[in-house]
Amino acid sequence: MPPATADKTMEKLVSLAKRRGFVFQSSEIYGGLGSVWDYGPLGVELKKNIKERWWRSMVHERHDIEGLDAAILMHPKVWEASGHVSGFTDPLVDCKQCKNRFRADDPKIKGTPGQPDAQCPVCGSKGTLTAPRQFNLMFKTFMGPVEEQASVVYLRPETAQGIYVNYLNVQQSSRQKIPFGIAQIGKAFRNEITPGNFIFRTREFEQMEMQFFVKPGTETEWFETWRTERMNWVKALGIREEKLRWHQHGPDELAHYAKDAYDIQYEFPFGWQEFEGIHNRTDFDLTNHQQHAGKKLEYLDPKTNEKFIPYVVETSAGADRTTLVVLCDAYKEEEVGGEEAAEGGDTRVVLKLKPSLAPLKAAVFPLVNKDGMPEVAHKIHDDLRRHFNVFYDDGGSIGRRYRRQDEAGTPYGITIDGQSTQDQTVTVRDRDTLKQDRVATAQLVAYLTQKLAG
Ligand code: GAP
């Protein structure tokens, strides 16, 4: 897709996200905070549905994975042992002229930073870019009242470390045997130098991570198993398969902890990018924690009496990036004809979200605000909301109301018309096919339950 179109698609998506209450810029009334976003009423539901789906498939449906919710703040030695203090860095260059900062590998920089030929991509000055310096991406803060080096703590840059330091607590309390996993969903923070593309790369984000502890020598097999499992999970979100691909990390891309890594990439409007990674982390993390903490982190195999430090296969997905994948994949602009065009105009913007992921499952509309229709509609709304997240809308023409719900991705529109007050039936409009079924009010819960499964 040419860049101009790509920019427009993202612009349109960001604007829809604000208009319909999916995502707002953080602290917008103060001019916003760089690359930090807030989820509105529909966004919080969509992201929650994705996280719940992940939790269900990774924890509830498996006998060999336990859940955990570790704290964001951890002992600072954790990040020395994990290699993040020394190795979680990006090379950074400064422009001495305009004082802007860039990643040294920013494709907009012409020439070699530190050399006279290098040109600043913002002010255009030549020879003003410094040689690259390593910049740590962890946010620092202070614990307790004294702001000194000894009280520095970090906001976690990945949730994984909370799992490693608890792995024996979880294993022993849940009586799991290797191979087994620990799953966690939670916030992570990175002081990214070049964040951007809406919720794609932000400084505060949520991860859905699972660490699978295996016997050394079996990690390659488990790595392949988890690659298959995770791709199947992503496809089941309803993402178009031609927009998904694998990318294996080359030696210069591998994180400091990984021996092998594959990303699941999606073709965003701004190009192919990762939104989940499967990593073979070997015994790197546990060995380092054992050394730094001076505590044995070996597993005792109850059958063979063997002691060993397990190897770890990690699946690491971003909840926000997965939400962006789902939004990008669902966004459509369509021509419509017939009655729909007459009522709401001949083009529509629609989010074709998988119904089980949609924030609102149905919207209830009295055709007009008289003749007993609002009373019937309120009763239906009250009954339905005990089962699903549903919305009541009596504002404006029915065509406009349909269009608002199309943009919200609401799969079903329930209209109460003159006939409804006579025979206790309603029309149910399908967001994608635009077909309308006449359904008995008493059957609505069963009708929607069947449609929303999956
Ligand atoms: N524990 C391994 C780990 O953190 P990662 O590849 O650095 O691996 C995993 O991150 C996932 O977390 C990414 O695929 C992405 O979905 C999400 N992620 C990482 N940095 C992010 C950021 N700055 N903004 C939003 N999501 C991010």
PDB file of C-alpha atoms and ligand atoms in Angstrom, residues 88 157-160 190 192 199-203 205-207 209 211 257 263 274-277 279 281 314 316-321, ligand 1:
ATOM      1  CA  PHE A  88      18.096  -3.311  27.513  1.00  0.00           C
ATOM      2  CA  PRO A 157       9.825  -3.512  31.058  1.00  0.00           C
ATOM      3  CA  GLU A 158       8.381  -7.047  30.690  1.00  0.00           C
ATOM      4  CA  THR A 159       6.083  -9.127  32.893  1.00  0.00           C
ATOM      5  CA  ALA A 160       8.221 -12.261  32.474  1.00  0.00           C
ATOM      6  CA  ARG A 190       9.484   1.218  28.201  1.00  0.00           C
ATOM      7  CA  GLU A 192      10.830   4.105  23.841  1.00  0.00           C
ATOM      8  CA  ILE A 199      -1.259   2.135  20.204  1.00  0.00           C
ATOM      9  CA  PHE A 200       1.380   0.131  18.287  1.00  0.00           C
ATOM     10  CA  ARG A 201       4.442   1.348  20.202  1.00  0.00           C
ATOM     11  CA  THR A 202       3.702   3.128  23.455  1.00  0.00           C
ATOM     12  CA  ARG A 203       5.572   3.834  26.660  1.00  0.00           C
ATOM     13  CA  PHE A 205       1.382  -1.046  27.560  1.00  0.00           C
ATOM     14  CA  GLU A 206       0.002  -4.420  28.565  1.00  0.00           C
ATOM     15  CA  GLN A 207       1.547  -7.800  27.907  1.00  0.00           C
ATOM     16  CA  GLU A 209       2.960 -13.545  28.646  1.00  0.00           C
ATOM     17  CA  GLN A 211       6.606 -18.925  30.446  1.00  0.00           C
ATOM     18  CA  TYR A 257      18.100 -13.567  26.587  1.00  0.00           C
ATOM     19  CA  ASP A 263       7.572 -13.113  15.671  1.00  0.00           C
ATOM     20  CA  GLU A 274       5.432  -7.934  15.078  1.00  0.00           C
ATOM     21  CA  PHE A 275       2.657  -8.195  17.658  1.00  0.00           C
ATOM     22  CA  GLU A 276       3.634 -11.452  19.399  1.00  0.00           C
ATOM     23  CA  GLY A 277       6.911 -13.296  19.919  1.00  0.00           C
ATOM     24  CA  HIS A 279      11.178 -17.117  22.399  1.00  0.00           C
ATOM     25  CA  ARG A 281      15.031 -18.250  26.555  1.00  0.00           C
ATOM     26  CA  GLU A 314       8.087 -17.953  26.246  1.00  0.00           C
ATOM     27  CA  SER A 316       4.786 -12.930  24.643  1.00  0.00           C
ATOM     28  CA  ALA A 317       1.920 -10.946  23.148  1.00  0.00           C
ATOM     29  CA  GLY A 318       1.055  -7.274  23.483  1.00  0.00           C
ATOM     30  CA  ALA A 319      -2.578  -6.755  24.501  1.00  0.00           C
ATOM     31  CA  ASP A 320      -2.598  -3.280  22.941  1.00  0.00           C
ATOM     32  CA  ARG A 321      -0.896  -4.382  19.734  1.00  0.00           C
TER      33      ARG A 321
HETATM   34  N1  GAP B   1       9.156 -10.898  27.545  1.00  0.00           N
HETATM   35  C1  GAP B   1       9.540 -10.802  26.191  1.00  0.00           C
HETATM   36  C2  GAP B   1       9.256  -9.505  25.595  1.00  0.00           C
HETATM   37  O1  GAP B   1       8.911  -8.561  26.292  1.00  0.00           O
HETATM   38  P1  GAP B   1       9.182  -8.205  23.336  1.00  0.00           P
HETATM   39  O2  GAP B   1       9.289  -8.729  21.916  1.00  0.00           O
HETATM   40  O3  GAP B   1      10.076  -7.106  23.737  1.00  0.00           O
HETATM   41  O4  GAP B   1       9.381  -9.488  24.252  1.00  0.00           O
HETATM   42  C3  GAP B   1       6.638  -8.697  23.442  1.00  0.00           C
HETATM   43  O5  GAP B   1       7.678  -7.780  23.606  1.00  0.00           O
HETATM   44  C4  GAP B   1       5.393  -8.023  22.917  1.00  0.00           C
HETATM   45  O6  GAP B   1       5.051  -6.925  23.749  1.00  0.00           O
HETATM   46  C5  GAP B   1       5.552  -7.408  21.515  1.00  0.00           C
HETATM   47  O7  GAP B   1       5.321  -8.365  20.503  1.00  0.00           O
HETATM   48  C6  GAP B   1       4.484  -6.339  21.526  1.00  0.00           C
HETATM   49  O8  GAP B   1       3.220  -6.883  21.211  1.00  0.00           O
HETATM   50  C7  GAP B   1       4.469  -5.895  22.974  1.00  0.00           C
HETATM   51  N2  GAP B   1       5.264  -4.650  23.104  1.00  0.00           N
HETATM   52  C8  GAP B   1       6.592  -4.533  23.307  1.00  0.00           C
HETATM   53  N3  GAP B   1       6.949  -3.232  23.370  1.00  0.00           N
HETATM   54  C9  GAP B   1       5.828  -2.515  23.201  1.00  0.00           C
HETATM   55  C10 GAP B   1       5.534  -1.115  23.167  1.00  0.00           C
HETATM   56  N4  GAP B   1       6.469  -0.189  23.347  1.00  0.00           N
HETATM   57  N5  GAP B   1       4.248  -0.733  22.958  1.00  0.00           N
HETATM   58  C11 GAP B   1       3.264  -1.650  22.803  1.00  0.00           C
HETATM   59  N6  GAP B   1       3.483  -2.981  22.829  1.00  0.00           N
HETATM   60  C12 GAP B   1       4.745  -3.415  23.030  1.00  0.00           C
END
